[in-house]
Short mmCIF file of C-alpha atoms in Angstrom, two decimals:
data_model
loop_
_atom_site.label_atom_id
_atom_site.label_comp_id
_atom_site.label_asym_id
_atom_site.label_seq_id
_atom_site.Cartn_x
_atom_site.Cartn_y
_atom_site.Cartn_z
CA ASP D 1 -19.94 -35.46 -25.98
CA TRP D 2 -18.82 -34.35 -29.44
CA LEU D 3 -15.93 -32.28 -28.06
CA PRO D 4 -12.47 -33.90 -28.32
CA ASP D 5 -11.31 -35.61 -25.13
CA LEU D 6 -7.61 -35.01 -25.83
CA PRO D 7 -5.74 -31.75 -25.20
CA THR D 8 -5.74 -29.56 -28.28
CA ALA D 9 -3.86 -26.39 -29.17
CA PHE D 10 -5.04 -24.77 -32.38
CA HIS D 11 -3.50 -21.38 -31.66
CA TYR D 12 -0.56 -20.09 -33.65
CA PRO D 13 1.51 -16.89 -33.43
CA LEU D 14 0.22 -13.78 -35.18
CA TYR D 15 2.74 -11.45 -36.79
CA PRO D 16 1.39 -8.21 -38.31
CA SER D 17 3.68 -6.50 -40.80
CA GLU D 18 5.71 -3.43 -39.87
CA GLN D 19 3.33 -1.20 -41.82
CA GLU D 20 0.28 -2.71 -40.08
CA THR D 21 1.91 -2.25 -36.69
CA MET D 22 2.67 1.41 -37.43
CA ARG D 23 -0.86 2.03 -38.70
CA ALA D 24 -2.41 0.48 -35.58
CA GLY D 25 -0.12 2.55 -33.39
CA GLU D 26 -1.21 5.72 -35.15
CA LEU D 27 -4.90 4.85 -34.71
CA LEU D 28 -4.57 4.14 -31.00
CA THR D 29 -2.30 7.11 -30.32
CA ARG D 30 -5.10 9.42 -31.44
CA GLN D 31 -7.64 7.51 -29.35
CA ARG D 32 -5.47 7.56 -26.22
CA PHE D 33 -5.14 11.31 -26.60
CA ALA D 34 -8.93 11.58 -26.77
CA ALA D 35 -9.36 9.16 -23.85
CA ASP D 36 -7.50 11.64 -21.62
CA GLY D 37 -5.94 8.99 -19.38
CA ARG D 38 -8.91 6.62 -19.24
CA PRO D 39 -8.25 2.95 -20.04
CA ILE D 40 -9.49 1.83 -23.46
CA VAL D 41 -11.81 -1.13 -24.01
CA GLY D 42 -12.58 -2.59 -27.42
CA ILE D 43 -16.24 -3.40 -28.05
CA SER D 44 -17.79 -5.55 -30.79
CA CYS D 45 -21.59 -5.80 -31.09
CA ALA D 46 -21.80 -7.85 -34.34
CA SER D 47 -24.32 -7.09 -37.09
CA TYR D 48 -28.11 -6.81 -37.01
CA ARG D 49 -28.40 -10.05 -38.94
CA GLY D 50 -25.98 -11.83 -36.62
CA ALA D 51 -27.73 -10.49 -33.52
CA GLU D 52 -31.05 -11.85 -34.79
CA ALA D 53 -29.63 -15.24 -35.75
CA TRP D 54 -27.70 -15.71 -32.51
CA LYS D 55 -30.33 -14.06 -30.29
CA THR D 56 -27.86 -11.53 -28.88
CA TRP D 57 -28.36 -8.01 -27.59
CA GLY D 58 -29.80 -5.44 -29.91
CA ARG D 59 -29.13 -1.74 -30.22
CA GLU D 60 -30.90 -0.70 -27.01
CA GLU D 61 -29.15 -3.28 -24.84
CA TRP D 62 -25.70 -2.36 -26.13
CA ILE D 63 -26.34 1.33 -25.59
CA ARG D 64 -27.35 0.71 -21.96
CA PHE D 65 -24.35 -1.52 -21.42
CA LEU D 66 -21.86 0.94 -22.92
CA ARG D 67 -23.21 3.79 -20.83
CA LEU D 68 -22.42 1.67 -17.76
CA VAL D 69 -18.93 1.03 -19.14
CA GLN D 70 -18.37 4.78 -19.62
CA LYS D 71 -19.76 5.56 -16.18
CA ASN D 72 -17.24 3.11 -14.77
CA GLY D 73 -14.35 5.18 -16.16
CA TRP D 74 -13.59 3.33 -19.39
CA TYR D 75 -13.24 4.68 -22.92
CA PRO D 76 -14.94 2.36 -25.47
CA ILE D 77 -13.74 1.92 -29.07
CA LEU D 78 -16.06 0.05 -31.43
CA LEU D 79 -14.43 -2.67 -33.55
CA GLY D 80 -15.47 -5.03 -36.33
CA GLY D 81 -15.68 -5.77 -40.02
CA PHE D 82 -17.45 -3.58 -42.57
CA TRP D 83 -20.53 -5.83 -42.30
CA ASP D 84 -20.99 -5.14 -38.55
CA ASP D 85 -23.70 -2.53 -39.05
CA LEU D 86 -25.06 -2.91 -35.52
CA THR D 87 -21.65 -2.03 -34.05
CA HIS D 88 -21.35 0.97 -36.35
CA GLY D 89 -24.87 2.14 -35.47
CA VAL D 90 -24.19 1.97 -31.74
CA ALA D 91 -20.98 3.97 -32.22
CA CYS D 92 -22.88 6.67 -34.09
CA GLU D 93 -25.64 6.77 -31.47
CA LEU D 94 -23.19 7.31 -28.60
CA GLU D 95 -20.66 9.30 -30.67
CA LEU D 96 -17.91 6.80 -29.85
CA PRO D 97 -14.70 6.12 -31.79
CA ASP D 98 -15.47 3.74 -34.63
CA LEU D 99 -12.90 1.49 -36.32
CA VAL D 100 -15.55 -0.75 -37.91
CA GLY D 101 -14.42 -1.70 -41.39
CA LYS D 102 -11.43 0.69 -41.22
CA THR D 103 -8.60 -1.77 -40.54
CA SER D 104 -6.99 -4.74 -42.21
CA THR D 105 -6.77 -8.06 -40.39
CA GLY D 106 -3.17 -7.42 -39.40
CA GLU D 107 -3.96 -3.92 -38.17
CA MET D 108 -6.84 -5.27 -36.08
CA VAL D 109 -4.54 -7.88 -34.52
CA GLU D 110 -2.18 -5.12 -33.45
CA VAL D 111 -5.05 -2.95 -32.18
CA LEU D 112 -6.27 -5.87 -30.07
CA ARG D 113 -2.76 -6.37 -28.73
CA ARG D 114 -2.62 -2.76 -27.49
CA LEU D 115 -6.09 -2.40 -25.99
CA ASP D 116 -6.44 -2.44 -22.21
CA SER D 117 -9.52 -4.68 -22.37
CA TYR D 118 -12.03 -6.24 -24.75
CA ILE D 119 -15.72 -7.13 -24.50
CA GLY D 120 -17.78 -8.53 -27.35
CA TYR D 121 -19.91 -11.27 -28.80
CA SER D 122 -18.36 -14.67 -29.46
CA SER D 123 -16.17 -14.11 -32.50
CA GLY D 124 -12.63 -14.28 -33.78
CA LEU D 125 -11.79 -11.03 -31.99
CA ASN D 126 -12.01 -12.52 -28.51
CA VAL D 127 -10.13 -15.61 -29.71
CA ILE D 128 -7.33 -13.37 -31.03
CA ARG D 129 -7.16 -11.60 -27.67
CA THR D 130 -6.54 -14.93 -25.92
CA VAL D 131 -3.91 -15.89 -28.51
CA LEU D 132 -2.18 -12.61 -27.66
CA ASP D 133 -2.51 -13.42 -23.93
CA LYS D 134 -4.73 -10.37 -23.38
CA PRO D 135 -7.90 -10.27 -21.23
CA ALA D 136 -11.18 -10.90 -23.06
CA PHE D 137 -14.85 -11.03 -22.04
CA ALA D 138 -17.06 -12.94 -24.49
CA LEU D 139 -20.85 -13.30 -24.68
CA TRP D 140 -22.07 -16.65 -26.04
CA PRO D 141 -25.48 -18.11 -26.97
CA ASP D 142 -26.96 -20.79 -24.73
CA PHE D 143 -26.49 -23.59 -27.25
CA GLN D 144 -22.70 -23.04 -27.21
CA VAL D 145 -22.09 -23.10 -23.48
CA GLU D 146 -19.66 -26.04 -23.68
CA LEU D 147 -17.79 -24.52 -26.60
CA SER D 148 -17.40 -21.16 -24.87
CA THR D 149 -14.52 -22.35 -22.68
CA SER D 150 -13.34 -25.63 -24.23
CA TRP D 151 -10.70 -23.95 -26.42
CA ALA D 152 -9.48 -21.25 -24.02
CA PRO D 153 -6.03 -21.42 -22.35
CA PRO D 154 -6.45 -23.04 -18.90
CA ASP D 155 -4.34 -20.40 -17.15
CA MET D 156 -6.51 -17.59 -18.53
CA LEU D 157 -9.62 -19.40 -17.29
CA ARG D 158 -8.08 -19.98 -13.87
CA LEU D 159 -7.03 -16.32 -13.51
CA GLN D 160 -10.32 -15.14 -15.05
CA ARG D 161 -8.46 -13.21 -17.72
CA TYR D 162 -10.83 -14.88 -20.16
CA VAL D 163 -14.47 -14.78 -19.09
CA ALA D 164 -17.33 -16.40 -21.00
CA THR D 165 -20.94 -15.66 -20.19
CA GLN D 166 -24.32 -16.09 -21.86
CA TRP D 167 -26.60 -13.49 -23.33
CA ARG D 168 -28.73 -12.31 -20.42
CA PRO D 169 -30.32 -8.97 -19.57
CA VAL D 170 -27.81 -6.15 -19.26
CA GLU D 171 -28.46 -5.88 -15.53
CA ASP D 172 -27.45 -9.53 -15.07
CA VAL D 173 -24.30 -9.36 -17.21
CA TRP D 174 -22.99 -6.04 -15.93
CA PRO D 175 -21.79 -7.20 -12.45
CA ALA D 176 -19.46 -9.79 -14.02
CA ALA D 177 -18.33 -7.29 -16.66
CA ARG D 178 -17.61 -4.66 -14.00
CA VAL D 179 -15.42 -7.08 -12.04
CA PHE D 180 -13.65 -8.04 -15.27
CA LEU D 181 -12.94 -4.41 -16.15
CA LYS D 182 -11.64 -3.76 -12.65
CA ARG D 183 -9.25 -6.69 -13.04
CA CYS D 184 -8.09 -5.35 -16.40
CA GLY D 185 -7.47 -1.94 -14.86
CA GLU D 186 -5.36 -3.48 -12.11
CA GLU D 187 -3.38 -5.44 -14.68
CA LYS D 188 -2.75 -2.25 -16.65
CA GLU D 189 -1.57 -0.37 -13.55
CA LYS D 190 0.74 -3.21 -12.61
CA ALA D 191 2.26 -3.29 -16.10
CA ASN D 192 2.71 0.50 -16.09
CA GLY D 193 4.40 0.33 -12.68
CA GLN D 194 6.82 -2.34 -13.82
CA ALA D 195 7.64 -0.36 -16.96
CA ALA D 196 8.25 2.81 -14.94
CA GLN D 197 10.46 0.93 -12.48
CA THR D 198 12.51 -0.53 -15.31
CA ALA D 199 12.87 2.87 -16.97
CA GLY D 200 13.85 4.53 -13.68
CA GLU D 201 16.52 2.07 -12.54
CA PRO D 202 19.79 3.97 -11.78
CA ASP D 203 22.89 3.28 -13.80
CA GLU D 204 25.33 1.73 -11.30
CA SER D 205 28.28 2.56 -13.51
CA ALA D 206 27.57 6.27 -13.02
CA HIS D 207 28.28 5.91 -9.27
CA ASP D 208 31.37 3.73 -9.61
CA PRO D 209 34.42 5.72 -8.36
CA ALA D 210 36.92 3.26 -9.80
CA PRO D 211 38.48 4.46 -13.06
CA ARG D 212 37.43 2.60 -16.15
CA ARG D 213 40.16 1.09 -18.24
CA SER D 214 39.68 0.89 -21.93
CA PRO D 215 39.57 -2.68 -23.19
CA ARG D 216 42.85 -4.03 -24.47
CA ARG D 217 43.19 -4.03 -28.19
CA ALA D 218 43.97 -7.11 -30.19
CA PRO D 219 47.56 -7.33 -31.54
CA PHE D 220 46.43 -6.50 -35.07
CA GLN D 221 44.60 -3.39 -33.83
CA GLN D 222 47.65 -2.29 -31.83
CA THR D 223 49.93 -2.66 -34.87
CA ALA D 224 47.53 -0.74 -37.11
CA ALA D 225 47.24 2.08 -34.57
CA LEU D 226 51.05 2.29 -34.26
CA LEU D 227 51.44 2.53 -38.04
CA ARG D 228 48.82 5.28 -38.23
CA ARG D 229 50.64 7.32 -35.54
CA ARG D 230 53.98 6.95 -37.35
CA ARG D 231 52.42 7.97 -40.65
CA ARG D 232 50.87 11.06 -39.09
CA ARG D 233 54.19 11.95 -37.45
CA SER D 234 56.18 11.52 -40.67
CA ASN D 235 53.67 13.59 -42.63
CA ALA D 236 53.88 16.36 -40.07
CA GLN D 237 57.70 16.33 -40.13
CA ALA D 238 58.09 16.09 -43.92
CA PRO D 239 57.95 19.86 -44.70
CA PHE D 240 60.51 20.67 -41.98
CA SER D 241 62.87 17.94 -43.26
CA ARG D 242 62.79 19.32 -46.79
CA LEU D 243 63.49 22.89 -45.57
CA LEU D 244 66.44 21.68 -43.47
CA GLN D 245 67.98 19.82 -46.38
CA ARG D 246 67.61 22.87 -48.65
CA HIS D 247 69.27 25.12 -46.05
CA LEU D 248 72.23 22.76 -45.67
CA ARG D 249 72.77 22.64 -49.44
CA ARG D 250 72.87 26.44 -49.61
CA GLN D 251 75.48 26.61 -46.84
CA ARG D 252 77.72 24.04 -48.54
CA GLY D 253 77.64 25.90 -51.86
CA PRO D 254 78.00 24.61 -55.40
CA ALA D 255 81.28 22.79 -54.73
CA SER D 256 79.74 20.59 -52.14
CA ARG D 257 77.04 19.53 -54.58
CA GLY D 258 79.70 18.48 -57.07
#
């Protein structure tokens, strides 16, 4: 009952700097090379302290879950702040790429924009993904069930591009996560197909047999061009004119010059 009964929109655009965008691109370029064509999913496991306070998964649960993610053909990258020691520990255990504590806020925004999917505990990272209109799968504690979807964009909820679930055993959460990842993969393939189609569209002008006329110049441009041609012509003729005048003077002799 404490939730507002009026529509609210607390989201605002996020604009990383040019340097942050370049840095994020460099980080993900290396990871995509290592992924060898597999789609990339960002993962955030929180910290040990946060996991205890919010009664979330611990190290063993995350390791089991991520092995299922890998088995399903996805390439996980671990994300978070420098305090997310649980996330860092899981990355070390599974020898996964680890960006925990290695990015600025702006760089992380751009990383989240470029990932193919995201799964993590309820935090600002999944909220940022929805602000960017990118699919997100968030795990919430039981006492925040109402909050888990009250702020999310209605269209993302309807299309299940944002999915909120509660902390349950890995075996109970995985079926929903697998369906979510499949949907993200389909969205990625669709986007790649549209990009390839746009890049491969033929240039109709290349097959046009009609001759192309150069656009008409404005009167000022025509006058300037005419003056330039006359100047070039006069410069080219100047040496010949001087030689001709000298030859005529020699033929006339000294009397003619008097």
